[in-house]
Amino acid sequence: RKEVEQDPGPFNVPEGATVAFNCTYSNSASQSFFWYRQDCRKEPKLLMSVYSSGNEDGRFTAQLNRASQYISLLIRDSKLSDSATYLCVVRGTDKLIFGTGTRLQVFP
Amino acid sequence: DGGITQSPKYLFRKEGQNVTLSCEQNLNHDAMYWYRQDPGQGLRLIYYSQIVNDFQKGDIAEGYSVSREKKESFPLTVTSAQKNPTAFYLCASSIPGGASTEAFFGQGTRLTVV
């Protein structure tokens, strides 16, 4: 089993749609969690950290369920500019583990 | 400006040659990482270092080597033993441990072996 697994993509959604990504992790000792965004042929950039109580940043909401060992990212009112690959990242005791990413394509 | 710099951005090498990718950071981060990304794939961990003069193998270390002689620098050597070295290589740094210690990435090096 992979240490971090994500929804298979791609997700093709119209502008204005709500889309949700899920990610599961295998190590119950994992300490912190993030969502990164990666544009084509660019480096990943932090989208948001994920806190135990859940957190929101504008149209983006992240949630963590430690009991079930999964994290989620909800994007509301999708924009064309949201088209990218979204990477789930989990920090263990000494390293960062990336999921394979989920590609989102928002169309007009 | 603080940041993490990888060089060169594009690198071409002949098959069988060793090549070293540079990664420098001035963020005063203790932890540094090297990842490999193939087209349409996620990031796979090659090597990581939590402190100067110490590093550990990641999931795909075979055919690669690193050094960590200075806190700021974590060069990656792609050796001739790496069977399929053409890929996008990303270096990252972070503060080890902690609750919100995200990683910061360099812009990456695209290595093409011909």
PDB file of C-alpha atoms in Angstrom:
ATOM      1  CA  ARG A   1       0.000   0.000   0.000  1.00  0.00           C
ATOM      2  CA  LYS A   2       1.308   3.466  -0.854  1.00  0.00           C
ATOM      3  CA  GLU A   3       2.000   5.771   2.063  1.00  0.00           C
ATOM      4  CA  VAL A   4      -0.185   8.489   0.554  1.00  0.00           C
ATOM      5  CA  GLU A   5      -2.942   7.780  -1.952  1.00  0.00           C
ATOM      6  CA  GLN A   6      -5.103  10.223  -3.834  1.00  0.00           C
ATOM      7  CA  ASP A   7      -8.201  10.133  -5.986  1.00  0.00           C
ATOM      8  CA  PRO A   8      -7.358   9.179  -9.537  1.00  0.00           C
ATOM      9  CA  GLY A   9      -7.850  12.016 -12.001  1.00  0.00           C
ATOM     10  CA  PRO A  10      -8.459  13.847 -14.107  1.00  0.00           C
ATOM     11  CA  PHE A  11     -11.450  15.791 -12.845  1.00  0.00           C
ATOM     12  CA  ASN A  12     -13.078  17.829 -15.607  1.00  0.00           C
ATOM     13  CA  VAL A  13     -15.599  20.336 -14.203  1.00  0.00           C
ATOM     14  CA  PRO A  14     -17.389  23.451 -15.506  1.00  0.00           C
ATOM     15  CA  GLU A  15     -16.730  26.879 -14.108  1.00  0.00           C
ATOM     16  CA  GLY A  16     -18.686  27.465 -10.934  1.00  0.00           C
ATOM     17  CA  ALA A  17     -18.751  23.811  -9.926  1.00  0.00           C
ATOM     18  CA  THR A  18     -17.764  22.447  -6.544  1.00  0.00           C
ATOM     19  CA  VAL A  19     -15.149  19.717  -6.584  1.00  0.00           C
ATOM     20  CA  ALA A  20     -13.686  17.602  -3.796  1.00  0.00           C
ATOM     21  CA  PHE A  21     -10.443  15.695  -3.593  1.00  0.00           C
ATOM     22  CA  ASN A  22      -9.653  13.028  -1.048  1.00  0.00           C
ATOM     23  CA  CYS A  23      -6.376  11.607   0.141  1.00  0.00           C
ATOM     24  CA  THR A  24      -5.597   8.727   2.497  1.00  0.00           C
ATOM     25  CA  TYR A  25      -2.392   8.075   4.402  1.00  0.00           C
ATOM     26  CA  SER A  26      -1.098   4.897   5.981  1.00  0.00           C
ATOM     27  CA  ASN A  27       1.099   6.094   8.833  1.00  0.00           C
ATOM     28  CA  SER A  28      -0.979   6.917  11.880  1.00  0.00           C
ATOM     29  CA  ALA A  29       2.019   8.740  13.371  1.00  0.00           C
ATOM     30  CA  SER A  30       1.934  11.362  10.615  1.00  0.00           C
ATOM     31  CA  GLN A  31       2.255  14.794  12.102  1.00  0.00           C
ATOM     32  CA  SER A  32       1.170  17.389   9.615  1.00  0.00           C
ATOM     33  CA  PHE A  33      -0.685  17.629   6.359  1.00  0.00           C
ATOM     34  CA  PHE A  34      -0.756  19.955   3.369  1.00  0.00           C
ATOM     35  CA  TRP A  35      -2.281  20.525  -0.022  1.00  0.00           C
ATOM     36  CA  TYR A  36       0.043  21.761  -2.742  1.00  0.00           C
ATOM     37  CA  ARG A  37      -0.825  23.017  -6.178  1.00  0.00           C
ATOM     38  CA  GLN A  38       1.389  22.297  -9.175  1.00  0.00           C
ATOM     39  CA  ASP A  39       0.968  23.985 -12.517  1.00  0.00           C
ATOM     40  CA  CYS A  40       2.213  22.314 -15.669  1.00  0.00           C
ATOM     41  CA  ARG A  41       6.026  22.146 -15.780  1.00  0.00           C
ATOM     42  CA  LYS A  42       6.363  24.191 -12.590  1.00  0.00           C
ATOM     43  CA  GLU A  43       7.363  23.471  -9.022  1.00  0.00           C
ATOM     44  CA  PRO A  44       4.679  22.659  -6.412  1.00  0.00           C
ATOM     45  CA  LYS A  45       3.525  25.537  -4.248  1.00  0.00           C
ATOM     46  CA  LEU A  46       1.750  25.384  -0.930  1.00  0.00           C
ATOM     47  CA  LEU A  47      -1.995  25.867  -1.254  1.00  0.00           C
ATOM     48  CA  MET A  48      -2.879  25.365   2.384  1.00  0.00           C
ATOM     49  CA  SER A  49      -1.973  23.474   5.502  1.00  0.00           C
ATOM     50  CA  VAL A  50      -4.586  21.156   6.948  1.00  0.00           C
ATOM     51  CA  TYR A  51      -5.480  21.479  10.605  1.00  0.00           C
ATOM     52  CA  SER A  52      -7.314  19.044  12.836  1.00  0.00           C
ATOM     53  CA  SER A  53     -10.274  21.378  13.233  1.00  0.00           C
ATOM     54  CA  GLY A  54     -10.525  21.981   9.486  1.00  0.00           C
ATOM     55  CA  ASN A  55      -9.680  25.248   7.853  1.00  0.00           C
ATOM     56  CA  GLU A  56     -10.920  27.488   5.101  1.00  0.00           C
ATOM     57  CA  ASP A  57      -9.207  29.957   2.808  1.00  0.00           C
ATOM     58  CA  GLY A  58     -11.651  31.714   0.529  1.00  0.00           C
ATOM     59  CA  ARG A  59     -13.120  29.137  -1.828  1.00  0.00           C
ATOM     60  CA  PHE A  60     -10.905  26.368  -0.466  1.00  0.00           C
ATOM     61  CA  THR A  61     -11.722  24.178   2.536  1.00  0.00           C
ATOM     62  CA  ALA A  62      -9.432  21.504   3.924  1.00  0.00           C
ATOM     63  CA  GLN A  63     -10.366  18.859   6.450  1.00  0.00           C
ATOM     64  CA  LEU A  64      -8.504  16.176   8.354  1.00  0.00           C
ATOM     65  CA  ASN A  65      -9.929  12.985   9.786  1.00  0.00           C
ATOM     66  CA  ARG A  66      -7.240  11.353  11.905  1.00  0.00           C
ATOM     67  CA  ALA A  67      -9.399   8.409  12.911  1.00  0.00           C
ATOM     68  CA  SER A  68      -9.944   7.397   9.287  1.00  0.00           C
ATOM     69  CA  GLN A  69      -6.574   8.732   8.160  1.00  0.00           C
ATOM     70  CA  TYR A  70      -7.744  10.891   5.328  1.00  0.00           C
ATOM     71  CA  ILE A  71      -7.669  14.514   4.318  1.00  0.00           C
ATOM     72  CA  SER A  72      -9.855  16.352   1.871  1.00  0.00           C
ATOM     73  CA  LEU A  73      -9.852  19.514  -0.184  1.00  0.00           C
ATOM     74  CA  LEU A  74     -13.047  21.191  -1.331  1.00  0.00           C
ATOM     75  CA  ILE A  75     -12.991  23.867  -4.010  1.00  0.00           C
ATOM     76  CA  ARG A  76     -16.163  25.921  -4.407  1.00  0.00           C
ATOM     77  CA  ASP A  77     -17.108  28.098  -7.378  1.00  0.00           C
ATOM     78  CA  SER A  78     -14.316  26.693  -9.560  1.00  0.00           C
ATOM     79  CA  LYS A  79     -12.429  29.140 -11.763  1.00  0.00           C
ATOM     80  CA  LEU A  80     -10.545  28.472 -14.969  1.00  0.00           C
ATOM     81  CA  SER A  81      -7.393  29.449 -13.072  1.00  0.00           C
ATOM     82  CA  ASP A  82      -7.925  26.546 -10.645  1.00  0.00           C
ATOM     83  CA  SER A  83      -6.862  24.138 -13.398  1.00  0.00           C
ATOM     84  CA  ALA A  84      -3.756  22.421 -12.044  1.00  0.00           C
ATOM     85  CA  THR A  85      -2.608  19.291 -10.280  1.00  0.00           C
ATOM     86  CA  TYR A  86      -3.346  19.117  -6.557  1.00  0.00           C
ATOM     87  CA  LEU A  87      -0.901  17.192  -4.410  1.00  0.00           C
ATOM     88  CA  CYS A  88      -1.635  15.787  -0.990  1.00  0.00           C
ATOM     89  CA  VAL A  89       1.411  15.899   1.305  1.00  0.00           C
ATOM     90  CA  VAL A  90       1.926  14.159   4.614  1.00  0.00           C
ATOM     91  CA  ARG A  91       4.768  14.720   7.027  1.00  0.00           C
ATOM     92  CA  GLY A  92       5.924  11.688   8.956  1.00  0.00           C
ATOM     93  CA  THR A  93       8.521  11.797  11.674  1.00  0.00           C
ATOM     94  CA  ASP A  94      11.343  12.785   9.361  1.00  0.00           C
ATOM     95  CA  LYS A  95      10.209  13.218   5.789  1.00  0.00           C
ATOM     96  CA  LEU A  96       7.555  14.616   3.507  1.00  0.00           C
ATOM     97  CA  ILE A  97       5.591  12.164   1.409  1.00  0.00           C
ATOM     98  CA  PHE A  98       3.696  13.350  -1.664  1.00  0.00           C
ATOM     99  CA  GLY A  99       0.685  11.742  -3.244  1.00  0.00           C
ATOM    100  CA  THR A 100       0.713  11.250  -6.989  1.00  0.00           C
ATOM    101  CA  GLY A 101      -1.587  14.225  -7.463  1.00  0.00           C
ATOM    102  CA  THR A 102      -5.023  14.761  -8.918  1.00  0.00           C
ATOM    103  CA  ARG A 103      -5.403  16.764 -12.075  1.00  0.00           C
ATOM    104  CA  LEU A 104      -8.218  19.296 -12.217  1.00  0.00           C
ATOM    105  CA  GLN A 105      -9.365  20.829 -15.490  1.00  0.00           C
ATOM    106  CA  VAL A 106     -11.990  23.566 -15.255  1.00  0.00           C
ATOM    107  CA  PHE A 107     -13.726  24.343 -18.549  1.00  0.00           C
ATOM    108  CA  PRO A 108     -15.842  27.370 -19.556  1.00  0.00           C
TER     109      PRO A 108
ATOM    110  CA  ASP B   1      15.074  37.640  -0.705  1.00  0.00           C
ATOM    111  CA  GLY B   2      15.035  34.239   0.953  1.00  0.00           C
ATOM    112  CA  GLY B   3      14.525  31.253  -1.231  1.00  0.00           C
ATOM    113  CA  ILE B   4      15.748  28.027  -2.720  1.00  0.00           C
ATOM    114  CA  THR B   5      17.642  27.988  -5.990  1.00  0.00           C
ATOM    115  CA  GLN B   6      18.233  25.114  -8.339  1.00  0.00           C
ATOM    116  CA  SER B   7      20.592  25.234 -11.249  1.00  0.00           C
ATOM    117  CA  PRO B   8      20.674  24.774 -14.098  1.00  0.00           C
ATOM    118  CA  LYS B   9      17.042  24.909 -15.199  1.00  0.00           C
ATOM    119  CA  TYR B  10      17.706  22.649 -18.194  1.00  0.00           C
ATOM    120  CA  LEU B  11      20.521  20.123 -18.468  1.00  0.00           C
ATOM    121  CA  PHE B  12      21.486  17.817 -21.288  1.00  0.00           C
ATOM    122  CA  ARG B  13      23.954  15.002 -20.835  1.00  0.00           C
ATOM    123  CA  LYS B  14      25.197  12.051 -22.780  1.00  0.00           C
ATOM    124  CA  GLU B  15      24.320   8.588 -21.590  1.00  0.00           C
ATOM    125  CA  GLY B  16      26.925   7.174 -19.226  1.00  0.00           C
ATOM    126  CA  GLN B  17      28.044  10.518 -17.817  1.00  0.00           C
ATOM    127  CA  ASN B  18      27.598  11.541 -14.213  1.00  0.00           C
ATOM    128  CA  VAL B  19      25.921  14.890 -13.673  1.00  0.00           C
ATOM    129  CA  THR B  20      25.481  17.024 -10.556  1.00  0.00           C
ATOM    130  CA  LEU B  21      22.413  19.164  -9.895  1.00  0.00           C
ATOM    131  CA  SER B  22      22.800  22.139  -7.616  1.00  0.00           C
ATOM    132  CA  CYS B  23      20.429  23.144  -4.816  1.00  0.00           C
ATOM    133  CA  GLU B  24      21.096  26.126  -2.547  1.00  0.00           C
ATOM    134  CA  GLN B  25      18.838  27.703   0.073  1.00  0.00           C
ATOM    135  CA  ASN B  26      19.174  30.781   2.255  1.00  0.00           C
ATOM    136  CA  LEU B  27      16.101  30.070   4.385  1.00  0.00           C
ATOM    137  CA  ASN B  28      18.194  28.666   7.245  1.00  0.00           C
ATOM    138  CA  HIS B  29      16.304  25.386   6.931  1.00  0.00           C
ATOM    139  CA  ASP B  30      17.853  22.253   8.394  1.00  0.00           C
ATOM    140  CA  ALA B  31      15.938  19.766   6.238  1.00  0.00           C
ATOM    141  CA  MET B  32      16.439  19.399   2.505  1.00  0.00           C
ATOM    142  CA  TYR B  33      14.949  16.960   0.018  1.00  0.00           C
ATOM    143  CA  TRP B  34      15.372  15.752  -3.538  1.00  0.00           C
ATOM    144  CA  TYR B  35      12.409  14.493  -5.545  1.00  0.00           C
ATOM    145  CA  ARG B  36      12.058  13.134  -9.026  1.00  0.00           C
ATOM    146  CA  GLN B  37       8.954  13.699 -11.155  1.00  0.00           C
ATOM    147  CA  ASP B  38       8.227  11.903 -14.402  1.00  0.00           C
ATOM    148  CA  PRO B  39       5.631  13.190 -16.897  1.00  0.00           C
ATOM    149  CA  GLY B  40       2.117  12.829 -15.523  1.00  0.00           C
ATOM    150  CA  GLN B  41       3.433  11.329 -12.288  1.00  0.00           C
ATOM    151  CA  GLY B  42       3.751  12.435  -8.695  1.00  0.00           C
ATOM    152  CA  LEU B  43       6.906  13.269  -6.754  1.00  0.00           C
ATOM    153  CA  ARG B  44       9.111  10.416  -5.621  1.00  0.00           C
ATOM    154  CA  LEU B  45      11.648  10.928  -2.853  1.00  0.00           C
ATOM    155  CA  ILE B  46      15.272  10.279  -3.782  1.00  0.00           C
ATOM    156  CA  TYR B  47      17.244  11.449  -0.744  1.00  0.00           C
ATOM    157  CA  TYR B  48      16.659  13.683   2.231  1.00  0.00           C
ATOM    158  CA  SER B  49      18.765  15.304   4.904  1.00  0.00           C
ATOM    159  CA  GLN B  50      17.659  16.528   8.302  1.00  0.00           C
ATOM    160  CA  ILE B  51      20.980  18.034   9.326  1.00  0.00           C
ATOM    161  CA  VAL B  52      24.443  18.809   7.995  1.00  0.00           C
ATOM    162  CA  ASN B  53      26.647  15.770   7.325  1.00  0.00           C
ATOM    163  CA  ASP B  54      23.716  13.388   7.525  1.00  0.00           C
ATOM    164  CA  PHE B  55      21.292  12.120   4.875  1.00  0.00           C
ATOM    165  CA  GLN B  56      18.984   9.176   4.257  1.00  0.00           C
ATOM    166  CA  LYS B  57      17.824   7.275   1.212  1.00  0.00           C
ATOM    167  CA  GLY B  58      14.316   7.836  -0.019  1.00  0.00           C
ATOM    168  CA  ASP B  59      12.232   5.476  -2.102  1.00  0.00           C
ATOM    169  CA  ILE B  60      14.298   5.616  -5.304  1.00  0.00           C
ATOM    170  CA  ALA B  61      17.905   6.271  -4.221  1.00  0.00           C
ATOM    171  CA  GLU B  62      19.560   3.754  -6.526  1.00  0.00           C
ATOM    172  CA  GLY B  63      21.772   5.458  -9.085  1.00  0.00           C
ATOM    173  CA  TYR B  64      21.907   8.740  -7.153  1.00  0.00           C
ATOM    174  CA  SER B  65      24.233  10.215  -4.553  1.00  0.00           C
ATOM    175  CA  VAL B  66      24.146  13.331  -2.381  1.00  0.00           C
ATOM    176  CA  SER B  67      26.270  15.272   0.059  1.00  0.00           C
ATOM    177  CA  ARG B  68      25.408  17.739   2.806  1.00  0.00           C
ATOM    178  CA  GLU B  69      28.610  19.489   3.777  1.00  0.00           C
ATOM    179  CA  LYS B  70      26.905  22.829   4.346  1.00  0.00           C
ATOM    180  CA  LYS B  71      23.478  23.710   5.681  1.00  0.00           C
ATOM    181  CA  GLU B  72      22.758  25.790   2.583  1.00  0.00           C
ATOM    182  CA  SER B  73      23.683  23.229  -0.033  1.00  0.00           C
ATOM    183  CA  PHE B  74      22.414  19.755  -0.984  1.00  0.00           C
ATOM    184  CA  PRO B  75      23.775  18.738  -4.407  1.00  0.00           C
ATOM    185  CA  LEU B  76      22.457  15.644  -6.171  1.00  0.00           C
ATOM    186  CA  THR B  77      24.629  13.540  -8.462  1.00  0.00           C
ATOM    187  CA  VAL B  78      22.909  11.416 -11.061  1.00  0.00           C
ATOM    188  CA  THR B  79      25.319   8.610 -11.787  1.00  0.00           C
ATOM    189  CA  SER B  80      25.681   6.396 -14.823  1.00  0.00           C
ATOM    190  CA  ALA B  81      24.097   3.621 -12.751  1.00  0.00           C
ATOM    191  CA  GLN B  82      20.708   5.356 -12.932  1.00  0.00           C
ATOM    192  CA  LYS B  83      18.924   3.470 -15.711  1.00  0.00           C
ATOM    193  CA  ASN B  84      16.456   6.135 -16.765  1.00  0.00           C
ATOM    194  CA  PRO B  85      17.657   9.530 -15.550  1.00  0.00           C
ATOM    195  CA  THR B  86      15.619  11.772 -17.843  1.00  0.00           C
ATOM    196  CA  ALA B  87      13.147  13.523 -15.523  1.00  0.00           C
ATOM    197  CA  PHE B  88      12.220  16.710 -13.696  1.00  0.00           C
ATOM    198  CA  TYR B  89      14.214  17.029 -10.459  1.00  0.00           C
ATOM    199  CA  LEU B  90      12.905  19.118  -7.591  1.00  0.00           C
ATOM    200  CA  CYS B  91      14.765  20.215  -4.484  1.00  0.00           C
ATOM    201  CA  ALA B  92      12.925  21.351  -1.377  1.00  0.00           C
ATOM    202  CA  SER B  93      13.753  22.579   2.104  1.00  0.00           C
ATOM    203  CA  SER B  94      11.870  22.888   5.360  1.00  0.00           C
ATOM    204  CA  ILE B  95      12.217  23.220   9.094  1.00  0.00           C
ATOM    205  CA  PRO B  96      12.229  19.615  10.329  1.00  0.00           C
ATOM    206  CA  GLY B  97       9.276  18.497  12.434  1.00  0.00           C
ATOM    207  CA  GLY B  98       6.727  20.884  13.848  1.00  0.00           C
ATOM    208  CA  ALA B  99       3.081  21.460  13.158  1.00  0.00           C
ATOM    209  CA  SER B 100       3.077  23.603  10.064  1.00  0.00           C
ATOM    210  CA  THR B 101       6.424  23.087   8.493  1.00  0.00           C
ATOM    211  CA  GLU B 102       5.660  23.160   4.823  1.00  0.00           C
ATOM    212  CA  ALA B 103       8.368  22.615   2.217  1.00  0.00           C
ATOM    213  CA  PHE B 104       9.573  25.280  -0.156  1.00  0.00           C
ATOM    214  CA  PHE B 105      10.639  24.203  -3.609  1.00  0.00           C
ATOM    215  CA  GLY B 106      13.190  25.360  -6.097  1.00  0.00           C
ATOM    216  CA  GLN B 107      12.111  25.833  -9.696  1.00  0.00           C
ATOM    217  CA  GLY B 108      13.438  22.440 -10.668  1.00  0.00           C
ATOM    218  CA  THR B 109      15.978  21.076 -13.138  1.00  0.00           C
ATOM    219  CA  ARG B 110      14.883  19.263 -16.277  1.00  0.00           C
ATOM    220  CA  LEU B 111      17.503  16.662 -17.054  1.00  0.00           C
ATOM    221  CA  THR B 112      17.571  15.063 -20.474  1.00  0.00           C
ATOM    222  CA  VAL B 113      19.983  12.256 -21.185  1.00  0.00           C
ATOM    223  CA  VAL B 114      20.642  11.569 -24.846  1.00  0.00           C
TER     224      VAL B 114
END
